[in-house]
């Protein structure tokens, strides 16, 4: 006898991933098993939920409405299970996380790997992506984000801080001179990255500046290399430039206008009871990043 829950997790995963194979990987099942459960679910409902083609999967109108209800059901089920688990229960199941590429590679992934080594019953999916993913819509349990947070659907816990530093190579400064204040930035060669604005502090207030230049790349490592080669000014987080500054291959600029440190946050969807896998991972990341 089939359960009324059969197919709901599978349908939700496929709808969120728009792919049977990706959803199957997320659930730890075969693609055929996922397809079979969704077909049975559609038979029970007497309604088509997904339109399948050889290239993509799309929700029907009924499927779109059903997905919203399924997400609420799954959240409430997971909260109910978390509410009765003891505080010291071991993390298990699948934990889906997302973080920006460079910070994730340098700091988050090593910490996550140590956590995975110590908790064999937990599966982890870590997506490193510079896009701001929709945690609720894309089905993530946890994200690492920076700066000001605005999504009221999310709960945030501060893990660490990062500092933004304006700098340039000595060779560039010898050729073009150093800016004496913020008003001189537009006459310089500016190296822009994934951020649309540079942040500063002026007269005790935060201000922003939109850099315009002939060079742009969404990789912080590439921006750093361009700055070291003397192509212009850049503003990067401290973990990129601390060693180049110490070695003298970059020079910090306008330090009196440096903005307040940004928060590094662990954020997760709002739930009354946080699952142990999420709570324990946040505790682990906080200890690791603080160190």
PDB file of C-alpha atoms in Angstrom:
ATOM      1  CA  UNK A   1       0.000   0.000   0.000  1.00  0.00           C
ATOM      2  CA  UNK A   2       1.373   3.384  -0.962  1.00  0.00           C
ATOM      3  CA  UNK A   3       1.683   6.232   1.515  1.00  0.00           C
ATOM      4  CA  UNK A   4       0.140   9.638   0.867  1.00  0.00           C
ATOM      5  CA  UNK A   5       3.709  10.960   1.233  1.00  0.00           C
ATOM      6  CA  UNK A   6       5.053   8.784  -1.592  1.00  0.00           C
ATOM      7  CA  UNK A   7       6.281  10.928  -4.466  1.00  0.00           C
ATOM      8  CA  UNK A   8       6.077  14.281  -2.689  1.00  0.00           C
ATOM      9  CA  UNK A   9       9.793  14.559  -1.925  1.00  0.00           C
ATOM     10  CA  UNK A  10      10.614  13.325  -5.414  1.00  0.00           C
ATOM     11  CA  UNK A  11       8.204  15.751  -7.101  1.00  0.00           C
ATOM     12  CA  UNK A  12       9.487  18.705  -5.053  1.00  0.00           C
ATOM     13  CA  UNK A  13      13.118  17.905  -5.864  1.00  0.00           C
ATOM     14  CA  UNK A  14      12.435  17.572  -9.599  1.00  0.00           C
ATOM     15  CA  UNK A  15      10.380  20.779  -9.651  1.00  0.00           C
ATOM     16  CA  UNK A  16      13.119  22.713  -7.867  1.00  0.00           C
ATOM     17  CA  UNK A  17      15.955  21.297  -9.979  1.00  0.00           C
ATOM     18  CA  UNK A  18      14.026  21.146 -13.285  1.00  0.00           C
ATOM     19  CA  UNK A  19      15.827  17.856 -13.841  1.00  0.00           C
ATOM     20  CA  UNK A  20      15.113  14.234 -12.959  1.00  0.00           C
ATOM     21  CA  UNK A  21      18.777  13.250 -12.854  1.00  0.00           C
ATOM     22  CA  UNK A  22      19.821  16.178 -10.641  1.00  0.00           C
ATOM     23  CA  UNK A  23      16.884  15.565  -8.312  1.00  0.00           C
ATOM     24  CA  UNK A  24      17.749  11.870  -8.097  1.00  0.00           C
ATOM     25  CA  UNK A  25      21.326  12.734  -7.138  1.00  0.00           C
ATOM     26  CA  UNK A  26      20.067  15.141  -4.478  1.00  0.00           C
ATOM     27  CA  UNK A  27      17.793  12.457  -2.986  1.00  0.00           C
ATOM     28  CA  UNK A  28      20.305   9.620  -3.294  1.00  0.00           C
ATOM     29  CA  UNK A  29      17.983   7.646  -5.601  1.00  0.00           C
ATOM     30  CA  UNK A  30      18.096   6.403  -9.172  1.00  0.00           C
ATOM     31  CA  UNK A  31      16.512   8.507 -11.896  1.00  0.00           C
ATOM     32  CA  UNK A  32      14.106   5.684 -12.733  1.00  0.00           C
ATOM     33  CA  UNK A  33      12.960   5.443  -9.100  1.00  0.00           C
ATOM     34  CA  UNK A  34      12.234   9.175  -8.976  1.00  0.00           C
ATOM     35  CA  UNK A  35      10.336   9.037 -12.268  1.00  0.00           C
ATOM     36  CA  UNK A  36       8.331   6.036 -11.096  1.00  0.00           C
ATOM     37  CA  UNK A  37       7.275   7.688  -7.806  1.00  0.00           C
ATOM     38  CA  UNK A  38       6.156  10.876  -9.563  1.00  0.00           C
ATOM     39  CA  UNK A  39       4.168   8.882 -12.100  1.00  0.00           C
ATOM     40  CA  UNK A  40       2.418   7.063  -9.262  1.00  0.00           C
ATOM     41  CA  UNK A  41       1.737  10.376  -7.523  1.00  0.00           C
ATOM     42  CA  UNK A  42       0.173  11.802 -10.688  1.00  0.00           C
ATOM     43  CA  UNK A  43      -1.938   8.647 -11.039  1.00  0.00           C
ATOM     44  CA  UNK A  44      -3.230   9.012  -7.475  1.00  0.00           C
ATOM     45  CA  UNK A  45      -4.029  12.685  -8.011  1.00  0.00           C
ATOM     46  CA  UNK A  46      -5.418  12.096 -11.506  1.00  0.00           C
ATOM     47  CA  UNK A  47      -3.508  15.252 -12.487  1.00  0.00           C
ATOM     48  CA  UNK A  48      -0.400  15.930 -14.555  1.00  0.00           C
ATOM     49  CA  UNK A  49       2.106  17.880 -12.471  1.00  0.00           C
ATOM     50  CA  UNK A  50       5.068  18.017 -14.866  1.00  0.00           C
ATOM     51  CA  UNK A  51       5.478  18.399 -18.608  1.00  0.00           C
ATOM     52  CA  UNK A  52       8.450  16.308 -19.681  1.00  0.00           C
ATOM     53  CA  UNK A  53      10.437  16.789 -22.873  1.00  0.00           C
ATOM     54  CA  UNK A  54      13.769  15.368 -23.966  1.00  0.00           C
ATOM     55  CA  UNK A  55      15.492  18.609 -22.956  1.00  0.00           C
ATOM     56  CA  UNK A  56      13.711  19.994 -19.916  1.00  0.00           C
ATOM     57  CA  UNK A  57      11.032  19.575 -17.284  1.00  0.00           C
ATOM     58  CA  UNK A  58       8.365  22.222 -16.690  1.00  0.00           C
ATOM     59  CA  UNK A  59       5.616  22.555 -14.114  1.00  0.00           C
ATOM     60  CA  UNK A  60       1.990  22.532 -15.200  1.00  0.00           C
ATOM     61  CA  UNK A  61      -0.337  25.095 -13.628  1.00  0.00           C
ATOM     62  CA  UNK A  62      -1.553  22.399 -11.234  1.00  0.00           C
ATOM     63  CA  UNK A  63       2.035  21.409 -10.509  1.00  0.00           C
ATOM     64  CA  UNK A  64       3.014  24.988  -9.683  1.00  0.00           C
ATOM     65  CA  UNK A  65       0.218  25.283  -7.116  1.00  0.00           C
ATOM     66  CA  UNK A  66       0.936  21.817  -5.733  1.00  0.00           C
ATOM     67  CA  UNK A  67       4.666  22.631  -5.332  1.00  0.00           C
ATOM     68  CA  UNK A  68       3.950  25.543  -2.990  1.00  0.00           C
ATOM     69  CA  UNK A  69       1.791  23.271  -0.826  1.00  0.00           C
ATOM     70  CA  UNK A  70       4.396  20.483  -0.876  1.00  0.00           C
ATOM     71  CA  UNK A  71       7.120  22.845   0.308  1.00  0.00           C
ATOM     72  CA  UNK A  72       4.990  23.858   3.294  1.00  0.00           C
ATOM     73  CA  UNK A  73       4.241  20.199   4.079  1.00  0.00           C
ATOM     74  CA  UNK A  74       7.916  19.217   3.927  1.00  0.00           C
ATOM     75  CA  UNK A  75       8.980  22.175   6.078  1.00  0.00           C
ATOM     76  CA  UNK A  76       6.357  21.338   8.703  1.00  0.00           C
ATOM     77  CA  UNK A  77       7.316  17.648   8.630  1.00  0.00           C
ATOM     78  CA  UNK A  78      11.006  18.457   9.076  1.00  0.00           C
ATOM     79  CA  UNK A  79      10.211  20.888  11.888  1.00  0.00           C
ATOM     80  CA  UNK A  80       8.107  18.250  13.640  1.00  0.00           C
ATOM     81  CA  UNK A  81      10.942  15.732  13.412  1.00  0.00           C
ATOM     82  CA  UNK A  82      13.493  18.285  14.617  1.00  0.00           C
ATOM     83  CA  UNK A  83      11.288  19.213  17.590  1.00  0.00           C
ATOM     84  CA  UNK A  84      11.414  15.709  19.062  1.00  0.00           C
ATOM     85  CA  UNK A  85      15.079  15.000  18.361  1.00  0.00           C
ATOM     86  CA  UNK A  86      17.416  15.384  21.357  1.00  0.00           C
ATOM     87  CA  UNK A  87      19.831  18.297  21.210  1.00  0.00           C
ATOM     88  CA  UNK A  88      22.788  15.949  20.931  1.00  0.00           C
ATOM     89  CA  UNK A  89      21.337  13.890  18.059  1.00  0.00           C
ATOM     90  CA  UNK A  90      23.801  13.226  15.258  1.00  0.00           C
ATOM     91  CA  UNK A  91      23.316  15.097  11.965  1.00  0.00           C
ATOM     92  CA  UNK A  92      21.994  12.873   9.212  1.00  0.00           C
ATOM     93  CA  UNK A  93      20.275  13.087   5.847  1.00  0.00           C
ATOM     94  CA  UNK A  94      21.188  15.580   3.111  1.00  0.00           C
ATOM     95  CA  UNK A  95      22.483  19.091   3.860  1.00  0.00           C
ATOM     96  CA  UNK A  96      22.416  21.460   0.857  1.00  0.00           C
ATOM     97  CA  UNK A  97      24.619  24.558   1.139  1.00  0.00           C
ATOM     98  CA  UNK A  98      25.697  27.441  -1.086  1.00  0.00           C
ATOM     99  CA  UNK A  99      28.482  30.030  -0.882  1.00  0.00           C
ATOM    100  CA  UNK A 100      30.442  32.337  -3.162  1.00  0.00           C
ATOM    101  CA  UNK A 101      33.264  30.664  -5.076  1.00  0.00           C
ATOM    102  CA  UNK A 102      36.460  32.176  -3.667  1.00  0.00           C
ATOM    103  CA  UNK A 103      35.400  32.374  -0.017  1.00  0.00           C
ATOM    104  CA  UNK A 104      33.911  28.905  -0.312  1.00  0.00           C
ATOM    105  CA  UNK A 105      37.080  27.402  -1.754  1.00  0.00           C
ATOM    106  CA  UNK A 106      39.387  29.059   0.763  1.00  0.00           C
ATOM    107  CA  UNK A 107      37.445  28.789   3.997  1.00  0.00           C
ATOM    108  CA  UNK A 108      34.048  27.103   3.843  1.00  0.00           C
ATOM    109  CA  UNK A 109      34.853  23.922   1.895  1.00  0.00           C
ATOM    110  CA  UNK A 110      37.777  22.891   4.158  1.00  0.00           C
ATOM    111  CA  UNK A 111      35.593  23.394   7.241  1.00  0.00           C
ATOM    112  CA  UNK A 112      32.696  21.495   5.656  1.00  0.00           C
ATOM    113  CA  UNK A 113      35.023  18.646   4.716  1.00  0.00           C
ATOM    114  CA  UNK A 114      36.205  18.298   8.306  1.00  0.00           C
ATOM    115  CA  UNK A 115      32.570  18.223   9.455  1.00  0.00           C
ATOM    116  CA  UNK A 116      31.709  15.548   6.869  1.00  0.00           C
ATOM    117  CA  UNK A 117      34.671  13.434   7.995  1.00  0.00           C
ATOM    118  CA  UNK A 118      33.324  13.411  11.565  1.00  0.00           C
ATOM    119  CA  UNK A 119      29.662  12.732  10.667  1.00  0.00           C
ATOM    120  CA  UNK A 120      29.409   9.713   8.407  1.00  0.00           C
ATOM    121  CA  UNK A 121      25.581   9.635   8.374  1.00  0.00           C
ATOM    122  CA  UNK A 122      25.368  13.097   6.789  1.00  0.00           C
ATOM    123  CA  UNK A 123      25.428  13.747   3.028  1.00  0.00           C
ATOM    124  CA  UNK A 124      26.517  17.224   1.939  1.00  0.00           C
ATOM    125  CA  UNK A 125      25.929  19.103  -1.302  1.00  0.00           C
ATOM    126  CA  UNK A 126      27.987  22.320  -1.434  1.00  0.00           C
ATOM    127  CA  UNK A 127      27.305  24.632  -4.389  1.00  0.00           C
ATOM    128  CA  UNK A 128      29.906  27.366  -4.927  1.00  0.00           C
ATOM    129  CA  UNK A 129      28.228  30.076  -6.970  1.00  0.00           C
ATOM    130  CA  UNK A 130      28.589  33.859  -7.019  1.00  0.00           C
ATOM    131  CA  UNK A 131      24.891  34.267  -7.801  1.00  0.00           C
ATOM    132  CA  UNK A 132      22.576  35.041  -4.897  1.00  0.00           C
ATOM    133  CA  UNK A 133      20.525  31.857  -4.756  1.00  0.00           C
ATOM    134  CA  UNK A 134      16.948  31.695  -3.461  1.00  0.00           C
ATOM    135  CA  UNK A 135      17.310  29.408  -0.451  1.00  0.00           C
ATOM    136  CA  UNK A 136      13.601  28.751  -0.086  1.00  0.00           C
ATOM    137  CA  UNK A 137      12.827  28.404  -3.791  1.00  0.00           C
ATOM    138  CA  UNK A 138      15.928  26.357  -4.629  1.00  0.00           C
ATOM    139  CA  UNK A 139      15.677  24.091  -1.602  1.00  0.00           C
ATOM    140  CA  UNK A 140      18.893  25.016   0.236  1.00  0.00           C
ATOM    141  CA  UNK A 141      19.308  24.396   3.948  1.00  0.00           C
ATOM    142  CA  UNK A 142      22.112  26.899   4.515  1.00  0.00           C
ATOM    143  CA  UNK A 143      24.026  29.698   2.788  1.00  0.00           C
ATOM    144  CA  UNK A 144      27.064  31.821   3.613  1.00  0.00           C
ATOM    145  CA  UNK A 145      26.486  35.491   2.780  1.00  0.00           C
ATOM    146  CA  UNK A 146      28.129  38.855   3.351  1.00  0.00           C
ATOM    147  CA  UNK A 147      27.178  42.386   4.324  1.00  0.00           C
ATOM    148  CA  UNK A 148      23.616  43.600   4.740  1.00  0.00           C
ATOM    149  CA  UNK A 149      20.832  40.998   4.681  1.00  0.00           C
ATOM    150  CA  UNK A 150      17.304  41.888   3.595  1.00  0.00           C
ATOM    151  CA  UNK A 151      15.350  38.630   3.085  1.00  0.00           C
ATOM    152  CA  UNK A 152      12.873  38.393   5.975  1.00  0.00           C
ATOM    153  CA  UNK A 153      12.308  34.684   5.253  1.00  0.00           C
ATOM    154  CA  UNK A 154      15.828  33.905   6.489  1.00  0.00           C
ATOM    155  CA  UNK A 155      17.446  33.597   9.905  1.00  0.00           C
ATOM    156  CA  UNK A 156      21.060  34.840  10.129  1.00  0.00           C
ATOM    157  CA  UNK A 157      23.907  34.107  12.524  1.00  0.00           C
ATOM    158  CA  UNK A 158      27.177  36.004  12.300  1.00  0.00           C
ATOM    159  CA  UNK A 159      30.179  33.743  11.728  1.00  0.00           C
ATOM    160  CA  UNK A 160      33.053  36.164  11.152  1.00  0.00           C
ATOM    161  CA  UNK A 161      33.951  39.503   9.563  1.00  0.00           C
ATOM    162  CA  UNK A 162      35.731  40.648   6.443  1.00  0.00           C
ATOM    163  CA  UNK A 163      37.275  44.008   5.563  1.00  0.00           C
ATOM    164  CA  UNK A 164      37.200  45.724   2.173  1.00  0.00           C
ATOM    165  CA  UNK A 165      40.499  47.327   1.183  1.00  0.00           C
ATOM    166  CA  UNK A 166      41.254  49.743  -1.676  1.00  0.00           C
ATOM    167  CA  UNK A 167      44.723  49.172  -3.079  1.00  0.00           C
ATOM    168  CA  UNK A 168      47.036  49.368  -6.086  1.00  0.00           C
ATOM    169  CA  UNK A 169      50.533  48.277  -7.090  1.00  0.00           C
ATOM    170  CA  UNK A 170      53.499  50.624  -6.426  1.00  0.00           C
ATOM    171  CA  UNK A 171      54.243  50.661 -10.169  1.00  0.00           C
ATOM    172  CA  UNK A 172      50.777  52.020 -10.944  1.00  0.00           C
ATOM    173  CA  UNK A 173      51.034  54.635  -8.202  1.00  0.00           C
ATOM    174  CA  UNK A 174      54.437  55.748  -9.487  1.00  0.00           C
ATOM    175  CA  UNK A 175      52.930  56.204 -12.929  1.00  0.00           C
ATOM    176  CA  UNK A 176      49.551  57.726 -12.058  1.00  0.00           C
ATOM    177  CA  UNK A 177      49.846  58.900  -8.465  1.00  0.00           C
ATOM    178  CA  UNK A 178      47.622  57.938  -5.528  1.00  0.00           C
ATOM    179  CA  UNK A 179      44.102  59.344  -5.061  1.00  0.00           C
ATOM    180  CA  UNK A 180      44.043  61.900  -2.247  1.00  0.00           C
ATOM    181  CA  UNK A 181      40.299  61.624  -1.615  1.00  0.00           C
ATOM    182  CA  UNK A 182      37.203  59.879  -2.969  1.00  0.00           C
ATOM    183  CA  UNK A 183      36.533  62.617  -5.529  1.00  0.00           C
ATOM    184  CA  UNK A 184      39.681  61.613  -7.451  1.00  0.00           C
ATOM    185  CA  UNK A 185      38.650  57.987  -8.012  1.00  0.00           C
ATOM    186  CA  UNK A 186      36.919  58.600 -11.383  1.00  0.00           C
ATOM    187  CA  UNK A 187      40.174  59.804 -13.029  1.00  0.00           C
ATOM    188  CA  UNK A 188      41.964  56.543 -12.202  1.00  0.00           C
ATOM    189  CA  UNK A 189      41.986  53.150 -13.932  1.00  0.00           C
ATOM    190  CA  UNK A 190      39.554  51.038 -11.922  1.00  0.00           C
ATOM    191  CA  UNK A 191      39.488  47.244 -11.818  1.00  0.00           C
ATOM    192  CA  UNK A 192      35.932  46.061 -11.231  1.00  0.00           C
ATOM    193  CA  UNK A 193      34.794  42.657 -10.043  1.00  0.00           C
ATOM    194  CA  UNK A 194      31.464  41.044  -9.224  1.00  0.00           C
ATOM    195  CA  UNK A 195      30.351  43.910  -6.968  1.00  0.00           C
ATOM    196  CA  UNK A 196      28.551  46.775  -8.684  1.00  0.00           C
ATOM    197  CA  UNK A 197      29.576  49.275  -5.984  1.00  0.00           C
ATOM    198  CA  UNK A 198      32.616  50.022  -3.864  1.00  0.00           C
ATOM    199  CA  UNK A 199      31.891  50.913  -0.252  1.00  0.00           C
ATOM    200  CA  UNK A 200      33.561  53.674   1.753  1.00  0.00           C
ATOM    201  CA  UNK A 201      33.113  55.747   4.891  1.00  0.00           C
ATOM    202  CA  UNK A 202      32.967  59.549   4.709  1.00  0.00           C
ATOM    203  CA  UNK A 203      32.354  61.934   7.607  1.00  0.00           C
ATOM    204  CA  UNK A 204      31.240  59.006   9.756  1.00  0.00           C
ATOM    205  CA  UNK A 205      28.672  57.782   7.228  1.00  0.00           C
ATOM    206  CA  UNK A 206      28.766  54.870   4.804  1.00  0.00           C
ATOM    207  CA  UNK A 207      28.815  55.823   1.146  1.00  0.00           C
ATOM    208  CA  UNK A 208      29.093  53.911  -2.122  1.00  0.00           C
ATOM    209  CA  UNK A 209      30.818  54.538  -5.422  1.00  0.00           C
ATOM    210  CA  UNK A 210      30.046  52.850  -8.750  1.00  0.00           C
ATOM    211  CA  UNK A 211      33.396  52.128 -10.448  1.00  0.00           C
ATOM    212  CA  UNK A 212      33.673  52.515 -14.197  1.00  0.00           C
ATOM    213  CA  UNK A 213      36.669  51.246 -16.117  1.00  0.00           C
ATOM    214  CA  UNK A 214      37.918  49.368 -19.161  1.00  0.00           C
ATOM    215  CA  UNK A 215      38.683  46.175 -17.187  1.00  0.00           C
ATOM    216  CA  UNK A 216      36.183  43.894 -15.461  1.00  0.00           C
ATOM    217  CA  UNK A 217      36.101  40.286 -14.288  1.00  0.00           C
ATOM    218  CA  UNK A 218      33.813  38.416 -11.893  1.00  0.00           C
ATOM    219  CA  UNK A 219      36.800  36.577 -10.364  1.00  0.00           C
ATOM    220  CA  UNK A 220      38.422  38.123  -7.309  1.00  0.00           C
ATOM    221  CA  UNK A 221      41.658  36.255  -8.047  1.00  0.00           C
ATOM    222  CA  UNK A 222      41.755  37.780 -11.531  1.00  0.00           C
ATOM    223  CA  UNK A 223      41.114  41.278 -10.127  1.00  0.00           C
ATOM    224  CA  UNK A 224      43.977  40.738  -7.677  1.00  0.00           C
ATOM    225  CA  UNK A 225      46.351  39.658 -10.442  1.00  0.00           C
ATOM    226  CA  UNK A 226      45.438  42.680 -12.573  1.00  0.00           C
ATOM    227  CA  UNK A 227      46.106  44.990  -9.632  1.00  0.00           C
ATOM    228  CA  UNK A 228      49.478  43.386  -8.905  1.00  0.00           C
ATOM    229  CA  UNK A 229      50.411  43.821 -12.560  1.00  0.00           C
ATOM    230  CA  UNK A 230      49.753  47.550 -12.255  1.00  0.00           C
ATOM    231  CA  UNK A 231      46.566  47.840 -14.304  1.00  0.00           C
ATOM    232  CA  UNK A 232      44.737  49.992 -11.768  1.00  0.00           C
ATOM    233  CA  UNK A 233      42.974  50.341  -8.416  1.00  0.00           C
ATOM    234  CA  UNK A 234      40.823  47.616  -6.912  1.00  0.00           C
ATOM    235  CA  UNK A 235      38.715  47.107  -3.799  1.00  0.00           C
ATOM    236  CA  UNK A 236      38.846  43.519  -2.524  1.00  0.00           C
ATOM    237  CA  UNK A 237      38.126  41.662   0.738  1.00  0.00           C
ATOM    238  CA  UNK A 238      41.080  41.373   3.077  1.00  0.00           C
ATOM    239  CA  UNK A 239      41.634  37.650   2.544  1.00  0.00           C
ATOM    240  CA  UNK A 240      42.716  38.399  -1.041  1.00  0.00           C
ATOM    241  CA  UNK A 241      45.140  41.219  -0.310  1.00  0.00           C
ATOM    242  CA  UNK A 242      46.603  40.650   3.167  1.00  0.00           C
ATOM    243  CA  UNK A 243      49.680  38.804   1.889  1.00  0.00           C
ATOM    244  CA  UNK A 244      50.314  41.102  -1.135  1.00  0.00           C
ATOM    245  CA  UNK A 245      50.092  44.117   1.195  1.00  0.00           C
ATOM    246  CA  UNK A 246      52.504  42.517   3.653  1.00  0.00           C
ATOM    247  CA  UNK A 247      54.896  41.671   0.806  1.00  0.00           C
ATOM    248  CA  UNK A 248      54.755  45.224  -0.567  1.00  0.00           C
ATOM    249  CA  UNK A 249      53.407  44.262  -3.985  1.00  0.00           C
ATOM    250  CA  UNK A 250      50.228  46.234  -3.211  1.00  0.00           C
ATOM    251  CA  UNK A 251      49.689  49.460  -1.274  1.00  0.00           C
ATOM    252  CA  UNK A 252      46.542  50.274   0.712  1.00  0.00           C
ATOM    253  CA  UNK A 253      44.848  53.549  -0.272  1.00  0.00           C
ATOM    254  CA  UNK A 254      42.426  55.988   1.381  1.00  0.00           C
ATOM    255  CA  UNK A 255      42.522  54.008   4.606  1.00  0.00           C
ATOM    256  CA  UNK A 256      40.742  56.857   6.390  1.00  0.00           C
ATOM    257  CA  UNK A 257      37.725  56.094   4.177  1.00  0.00           C
ATOM    258  CA  UNK A 258      37.743  52.342   4.772  1.00  0.00           C
ATOM    259  CA  UNK A 259      34.159  51.129   5.385  1.00  0.00           C
ATOM    260  CA  UNK A 260      33.081  49.236   8.507  1.00  0.00           C
ATOM    261  CA  UNK A 261      33.842  45.530   8.458  1.00  0.00           C
ATOM    262  CA  UNK A 262      31.214  43.382   6.742  1.00  0.00           C
ATOM    263  CA  UNK A 263      29.570  40.485   8.510  1.00  0.00           C
ATOM    264  CA  UNK A 264      29.985  36.934   7.244  1.00  0.00           C
ATOM    265  CA  UNK A 265      26.645  35.265   7.939  1.00  0.00           C
ATOM    266  CA  UNK A 266      25.200  31.786   8.014  1.00  0.00           C
ATOM    267  CA  UNK A 267      21.598  32.090   6.834  1.00  0.00           C
ATOM    268  CA  UNK A 268      18.858  29.487   6.680  1.00  0.00           C
ATOM    269  CA  UNK A 269      15.096  29.443   6.063  1.00  0.00           C
ATOM    270  CA  UNK A 270      12.930  30.517   8.992  1.00  0.00           C
ATOM    271  CA  UNK A 271      11.824  27.496  11.003  1.00  0.00           C
ATOM    272  CA  UNK A 272      10.555  27.099  14.533  1.00  0.00           C
ATOM    273  CA  UNK A 273      12.926  24.174  15.067  1.00  0.00           C
ATOM    274  CA  UNK A 274      16.306  24.186  13.333  1.00  0.00           C
ATOM    275  CA  UNK A 275      17.362  20.657  12.264  1.00  0.00           C
ATOM    276  CA  UNK A 276      20.461  19.336  14.060  1.00  0.00           C
ATOM    277  CA  UNK A 277      22.373  19.081  10.763  1.00  0.00           C
ATOM    278  CA  UNK A 278      21.938  22.846  10.211  1.00  0.00           C
ATOM    279  CA  UNK A 279      22.517  23.913  13.802  1.00  0.00           C
ATOM    280  CA  UNK A 280      25.655  21.806  14.255  1.00  0.00           C
ATOM    281  CA  UNK A 281      27.116  22.881  10.907  1.00  0.00           C
ATOM    282  CA  UNK A 282      26.640  26.551  11.842  1.00  0.00           C
ATOM    283  CA  UNK A 283      28.382  25.975  15.172  1.00  0.00           C
ATOM    284  CA  UNK A 284      31.243  24.233  13.390  1.00  0.00           C
ATOM    285  CA  UNK A 285      31.598  26.980  10.772  1.00  0.00           C
ATOM    286  CA  UNK A 286      31.550  29.685  13.432  1.00  0.00           C
ATOM    287  CA  UNK A 287      34.398  28.021  15.331  1.00  0.00           C
ATOM    288  CA  UNK A 288      36.371  27.341  12.135  1.00  0.00           C
ATOM    289  CA  UNK A 289      36.006  30.795  10.572  1.00  0.00           C
ATOM    290  CA  UNK A 290      36.694  32.585  13.839  1.00  0.00           C
ATOM    291  CA  UNK A 291      39.975  30.671  14.052  1.00  0.00           C
TER     292      UNK A 291
END
